[in-house]
Amino acid sequence: MNKLTIAVSTVKSQRVSVVQKINALSDATKKVVSFLVISQLEDEYENALIDGVKVIKLTNKGLSKSRNVAIKEACTEWVWFQDDDFSINEIQLSSFLESSLTNDIDIALIRIGSLENREKYYKNYVGYSKFTRLLSLKVSSIEIIAKINFIKENKIEFDEKLGLGTELPCCEENKFMLDSFDKGANIHFCNQTLCYHTTLPENRNVDYVKNLQAKGYFLKNFSIPIALVLIFKWTFTIKSKFNFLKNLKLLTKGFFS
């Protein structure tokens, strides 16, 4: 039996292209990895096999909801959360499965390469050897490969108040990682680049107002002194289309909501 499920979250309008992208992968990859597509905004709830790919159709929306369905439905030891714009490095994935998913790891954080420049990374953890609570602020969901037994035994899930499809459209992965760390997860940084993602800001559709509020809301999970330091720091350093006063207003609004 395969030990890894790649769970792809998408919506009805992108479902066909996601299934086609999966079927375009090599037979070698499809033999060692299971795929699960969770498609939102469908006309009716249905579990289906479409062109050989297991698809779960949901009528509601919410990225965190779809991730939680993936945790429940995956039939392998591990699950890798992916978005529908994924581009997998099949050679690195094969090597990773052979050597890196060991029993002592609860969560593996993999590298994401840049689609536009293969010498750069979406996030880079070079220099980090130990995970901390503050590092949960850095993680993206498509970096996370999680051991399903650990998640279920510790009742960890994605917060459905957070993530795309909600009024607070980010930070769900940060809360997931924070909860995992607090439950004692052994979190391992892996140096393999298993997929690629755009690193160009113009290619990302971001609602800066809601994102800043979500970041402020997430900081409730830290002590007040740490949260206030981070709010002050992000006011000046966070990438948005607003000035620092607008950033401060939106971050604090989320924090005190």
Short mmCIF file of C-alpha atoms in Angstrom, two decimals:
data_model
loop_
_atom_site.label_atom_id
_atom_site.label_comp_id
_atom_site.label_asym_id
_atom_site.label_seq_id
_atom_site.Cartn_x
_atom_site.Cartn_y
_atom_site.Cartn_z
CA MET A 1 0.00 0.00 0.00
CA ASN A 2 1.22 3.53 -0.74
CA LYS A 3 2.32 5.44 2.34
CA LEU A 4 1.59 8.98 1.05
CA THR A 5 -1.62 10.64 -0.11
CA ILE A 6 -1.33 13.91 -1.99
CA ALA A 7 -4.59 15.68 -1.13
CA VAL A 8 -5.38 18.46 -3.58
CA SER A 9 -7.91 21.13 -2.64
CA THR A 10 -9.74 22.76 -5.53
CA VAL A 11 -13.12 24.04 -6.69
CA LYS A 12 -15.58 22.79 -9.30
CA SER A 13 -14.30 25.10 -12.03
CA GLN A 14 -10.75 23.72 -11.68
CA ARG A 15 -11.57 20.07 -10.98
CA VAL A 16 -11.17 18.76 -14.52
CA SER A 17 -7.77 20.40 -14.99
CA VAL A 18 -6.57 19.03 -11.63
CA VAL A 19 -7.52 15.47 -12.59
CA GLN A 20 -5.81 15.94 -15.96
CA LYS A 21 -2.67 17.22 -14.23
CA ILE A 22 -2.58 14.17 -11.97
CA ASN A 23 -3.05 11.79 -14.90
CA ALA A 24 -0.21 13.52 -16.75
CA LEU A 25 2.25 12.42 -14.05
CA SER A 26 4.41 9.38 -14.70
CA ASP A 27 3.18 5.87 -14.00
CA ALA A 28 6.10 5.49 -11.59
CA THR A 29 4.76 8.35 -9.44
CA LYS A 30 1.16 7.15 -9.56
CA LYS A 31 2.28 3.70 -8.39
CA VAL A 32 3.89 4.98 -5.18
CA VAL A 33 1.57 7.89 -4.30
CA SER A 34 -2.21 8.00 -3.80
CA PHE A 35 -4.12 11.07 -4.94
CA LEU A 36 -7.24 12.55 -3.40
CA VAL A 37 -9.01 15.59 -4.87
CA ILE A 38 -11.38 17.55 -2.64
CA SER A 39 -13.51 19.79 -4.86
CA GLN A 40 -15.62 22.55 -3.32
CA LEU A 41 -18.61 24.51 -4.61
CA GLU A 42 -20.02 21.45 -6.38
CA ASP A 43 -23.71 21.00 -7.15
CA GLU A 44 -24.04 18.00 -4.83
CA TYR A 45 -22.04 16.00 -2.33
CA GLU A 46 -20.52 12.92 -3.94
CA ASN A 47 -17.59 10.51 -3.69
CA ALA A 48 -16.52 9.65 -7.21
CA LEU A 49 -13.76 8.01 -9.23
CA ILE A 50 -13.02 10.32 -12.15
CA ASP A 51 -10.52 9.07 -14.72
CA GLY A 52 -9.01 6.86 -12.05
CA VAL A 53 -8.66 9.64 -9.46
CA LYS A 54 -10.65 9.64 -6.22
CA VAL A 55 -12.65 12.88 -5.99
CA ILE A 56 -14.75 14.08 -3.07
CA LYS A 57 -17.24 16.74 -4.11
CA LEU A 58 -18.35 19.24 -1.45
CA THR A 59 -21.16 21.76 -1.85
CA ASN A 60 -19.70 24.20 0.68
CA LYS A 61 -16.49 26.22 0.57
CA GLY A 62 -13.52 26.69 2.84
CA LEU A 63 -9.94 25.55 2.38
CA SER A 64 -9.70 24.36 5.98
CA LYS A 65 -12.85 22.27 5.53
CA SER A 66 -11.29 20.55 2.54
CA ARG A 67 -8.03 19.88 4.41
CA ASN A 68 -9.98 18.31 7.26
CA VAL A 69 -11.86 16.08 4.81
CA ALA A 70 -8.48 14.99 3.44
CA ILE A 71 -7.31 13.99 6.93
CA LYS A 72 -10.48 11.97 7.44
CA GLU A 73 -10.51 10.27 4.03
CA ALA A 74 -6.83 9.55 3.35
CA CYS A 75 -6.05 5.83 3.64
CA THR A 76 -2.27 6.10 3.90
CA GLU A 77 0.19 6.73 6.71
CA TRP A 78 0.96 10.26 5.56
CA VAL A 79 -0.90 13.13 3.89
CA TRP A 80 0.57 16.03 1.92
CA PHE A 81 -1.71 19.05 1.58
CA GLN A 82 -1.59 20.59 -1.89
CA ASP A 83 -3.29 23.42 -3.79
CA ASP A 84 -4.61 23.05 -7.32
CA ASP A 85 -1.74 25.02 -8.88
CA PHE A 86 0.76 22.35 -7.84
CA SER A 87 3.77 21.35 -9.91
CA ILE A 88 5.45 18.23 -8.52
CA ASN A 89 9.14 17.41 -8.76
CA GLU A 90 8.70 13.70 -9.42
CA ILE A 91 12.38 12.75 -9.14
CA GLN A 92 12.78 14.40 -5.74
CA LEU A 93 9.47 12.95 -4.57
CA SER A 94 10.62 9.43 -5.35
CA SER A 95 13.87 9.95 -3.43
CA PHE A 96 11.98 11.50 -0.52
CA LEU A 97 9.62 8.53 -0.20
CA GLU A 98 12.53 6.10 -0.17
CA SER A 99 14.60 7.81 2.50
CA SER A 100 12.97 10.68 4.38
CA LEU A 101 9.58 9.61 5.77
CA THR A 102 10.82 7.77 8.85
CA ASN A 103 8.77 6.55 11.80
CA ASP A 104 10.20 9.11 14.25
CA ILE A 105 8.87 12.07 12.24
CA ASP A 106 5.36 13.42 12.85
CA ILE A 107 5.50 16.31 10.40
CA ALA A 108 7.93 16.85 7.53
CA LEU A 109 8.34 20.35 6.11
CA ILE A 110 9.56 20.15 2.53
CA ARG A 111 11.06 22.77 0.26
CA ILE A 112 8.99 24.54 -2.38
CA GLY A 113 10.93 25.79 -5.38
CA SER A 114 10.14 28.88 -7.42
CA LEU A 115 8.29 28.26 -10.68
CA GLU A 116 9.95 31.30 -12.21
CA ASN A 117 13.52 30.71 -11.01
CA ARG A 118 14.58 27.17 -10.14
CA GLU A 119 17.52 28.52 -8.12
CA LYS A 120 15.18 30.21 -5.64
CA TYR A 121 12.64 28.96 -3.09
CA TYR A 122 9.12 29.90 -2.07
CA LYS A 123 10.23 29.61 1.56
CA ASN A 124 13.74 28.76 2.69
CA TYR A 125 14.51 27.11 6.01
CA VAL A 126 18.28 26.93 5.53
CA GLY A 127 19.85 27.60 8.91
CA TYR A 128 16.93 26.20 10.90
CA SER A 129 17.47 22.91 12.68
CA LYS A 130 14.79 23.10 15.36
CA PHE A 131 11.14 24.08 15.06
CA THR A 132 9.76 26.71 17.47
CA ARG A 133 6.36 28.27 18.15
CA LEU A 134 7.40 31.41 16.28
CA LEU A 135 8.37 29.37 13.21
CA SER A 136 4.70 28.39 12.90
CA LEU A 137 4.24 31.92 11.54
CA LYS A 138 6.35 31.04 8.50
CA VAL A 139 4.88 27.75 7.25
CA SER A 140 2.69 27.33 4.16
CA SER A 141 0.24 24.43 3.98
CA ILE A 142 1.73 22.96 0.81
CA GLU A 143 4.98 22.42 2.72
CA ILE A 144 3.29 20.16 5.27
CA ILE A 145 3.45 16.36 5.08
CA ALA A 146 1.79 15.05 8.23
CA LYS A 147 1.52 11.64 9.85
CA ILE A 148 -2.20 10.90 9.99
CA ASN A 149 -2.10 8.82 13.19
CA PHE A 150 -0.40 11.66 15.06
CA ILE A 151 -3.00 14.17 13.86
CA LYS A 152 -5.96 11.98 14.73
CA GLU A 153 -4.62 10.79 18.09
CA ASN A 154 -4.04 14.39 19.17
CA LYS A 155 -7.30 15.67 17.65
CA ILE A 156 -5.51 18.23 15.52
CA GLU A 157 -7.34 19.78 12.59
CA PHE A 158 -7.41 22.93 10.51
CA ASP A 159 -9.36 25.77 12.13
CA GLU A 160 -12.40 26.26 9.90
CA LYS A 161 -12.70 29.90 10.99
CA LEU A 162 -9.48 30.52 9.07
CA GLY A 163 -8.38 29.99 5.46
CA LEU A 164 -9.62 30.80 1.96
CA GLY A 165 -13.40 30.81 1.78
CA THR A 166 -13.77 32.51 5.19
CA GLU A 167 -13.66 36.09 6.44
CA LEU A 168 -10.14 35.38 7.73
CA PRO A 169 -8.56 33.91 4.58
CA CYS A 170 -5.11 32.84 5.83
CA CYS A 171 -3.15 31.50 8.84
CA GLU A 172 -4.96 28.14 9.00
CA GLU A 173 -1.69 26.33 8.36
CA ASN A 174 0.05 28.41 11.02
CA LYS A 175 -2.56 27.39 13.60
CA PHE A 176 -2.24 23.76 12.48
CA MET A 177 1.53 23.83 12.97
CA LEU A 178 1.26 25.64 16.29
CA ASP A 179 -1.22 23.06 17.59
CA SER A 180 1.01 20.23 16.36
CA PHE A 181 4.07 21.72 18.05
CA ASP A 182 2.18 22.22 21.31
CA LYS A 183 1.12 18.56 21.18
CA GLY A 184 4.75 17.48 21.00
CA ALA A 185 5.11 16.76 17.28
CA ASN A 186 8.56 15.84 16.04
CA ILE A 187 8.82 18.33 13.17
CA HIS A 188 11.59 17.74 10.66
CA PHE A 189 12.99 20.11 8.03
CA CYS A 190 13.61 18.26 4.76
CA ASN A 191 15.95 19.66 2.12
CA GLN A 192 14.23 18.03 -0.88
CA THR A 193 12.37 20.32 -3.26
CA LEU A 194 9.18 18.33 -3.88
CA CYS A 195 7.13 20.93 -5.75
CA TYR A 196 7.17 24.37 -7.33
CA HIS A 197 5.00 27.43 -6.76
CA THR A 198 4.89 30.95 -8.14
CA THR A 199 6.97 33.47 -6.21
CA LEU A 200 5.65 36.50 -8.10
CA PRO A 201 3.29 38.69 -5.99
CA GLU A 202 1.30 39.68 -9.08
CA ASN A 203 0.38 36.02 -9.64
CA ARG A 204 -1.23 35.74 -6.23
CA ASN A 205 -4.76 36.95 -5.57
CA VAL A 206 -4.54 38.43 -2.07
CA ASP A 207 -7.23 40.29 -0.11
CA TYR A 208 -4.87 42.42 1.98
CA VAL A 209 -7.58 43.77 4.28
CA LYS A 210 -8.82 40.36 5.35
CA ASN A 211 -5.34 38.83 5.39
CA LEU A 212 -4.02 41.45 7.80
CA GLN A 213 -7.03 40.96 10.05
CA ALA A 214 -6.48 37.20 9.97
CA LYS A 215 -2.83 37.62 10.95
CA GLY A 216 -3.84 39.80 13.87
CA TYR A 217 -6.47 37.27 14.91
CA PHE A 218 -3.92 34.43 14.80
CA LEU A 219 -1.58 36.33 17.14
CA LYS A 220 -4.09 35.69 19.94
CA ASN A 221 -2.34 32.33 20.24
CA PHE A 222 0.74 34.06 21.66
CA SER A 223 1.36 35.96 24.87
CA ILE A 224 0.33 39.61 24.77
CA PRO A 225 3.94 40.94 24.84
CA ILE A 226 5.00 38.72 21.92
CA ALA A 227 1.81 39.51 19.98
CA LEU A 228 2.28 43.26 20.43
CA VAL A 229 5.93 43.08 19.33
CA LEU A 230 4.91 41.16 16.20
CA ILE A 231 2.07 43.58 15.42
CA PHE A 232 4.50 46.50 15.69
CA LYS A 233 7.09 44.71 13.53
CA TRP A 234 4.58 43.65 10.86
CA THR A 235 3.13 47.15 10.72
CA PHE A 236 6.35 48.23 9.00
CA THR A 237 7.60 45.05 7.33
CA ILE A 238 4.57 43.12 6.10
CA LYS A 239 4.01 43.17 2.35
CA SER A 240 0.71 44.87 1.56
CA LYS A 241 -0.58 47.73 -0.56
CA PHE A 242 -1.20 49.95 2.50
CA ASN A 243 0.91 52.34 4.56
CA PHE A 244 2.05 51.41 8.06
CA LEU A 245 -0.88 53.13 9.80
CA LYS A 246 -3.42 51.14 7.78
CA ASN A 247 -1.45 47.96 8.45
CA LEU A 248 -1.51 48.70 12.18
CA LYS A 249 -5.25 49.37 12.17
CA LEU A 250 -6.08 46.11 10.41
CA LEU A 251 -3.71 43.96 12.51
CA THR A 252 -5.04 45.35 15.78
CA LYS A 253 -8.64 45.02 14.59
CA GLY A 254 -8.03 41.31 14.03
CA PHE A 255 -6.22 40.88 17.33
CA PHE A 256 -8.98 42.50 19.39
CA SER A 257 -11.90 40.99 17.48
#
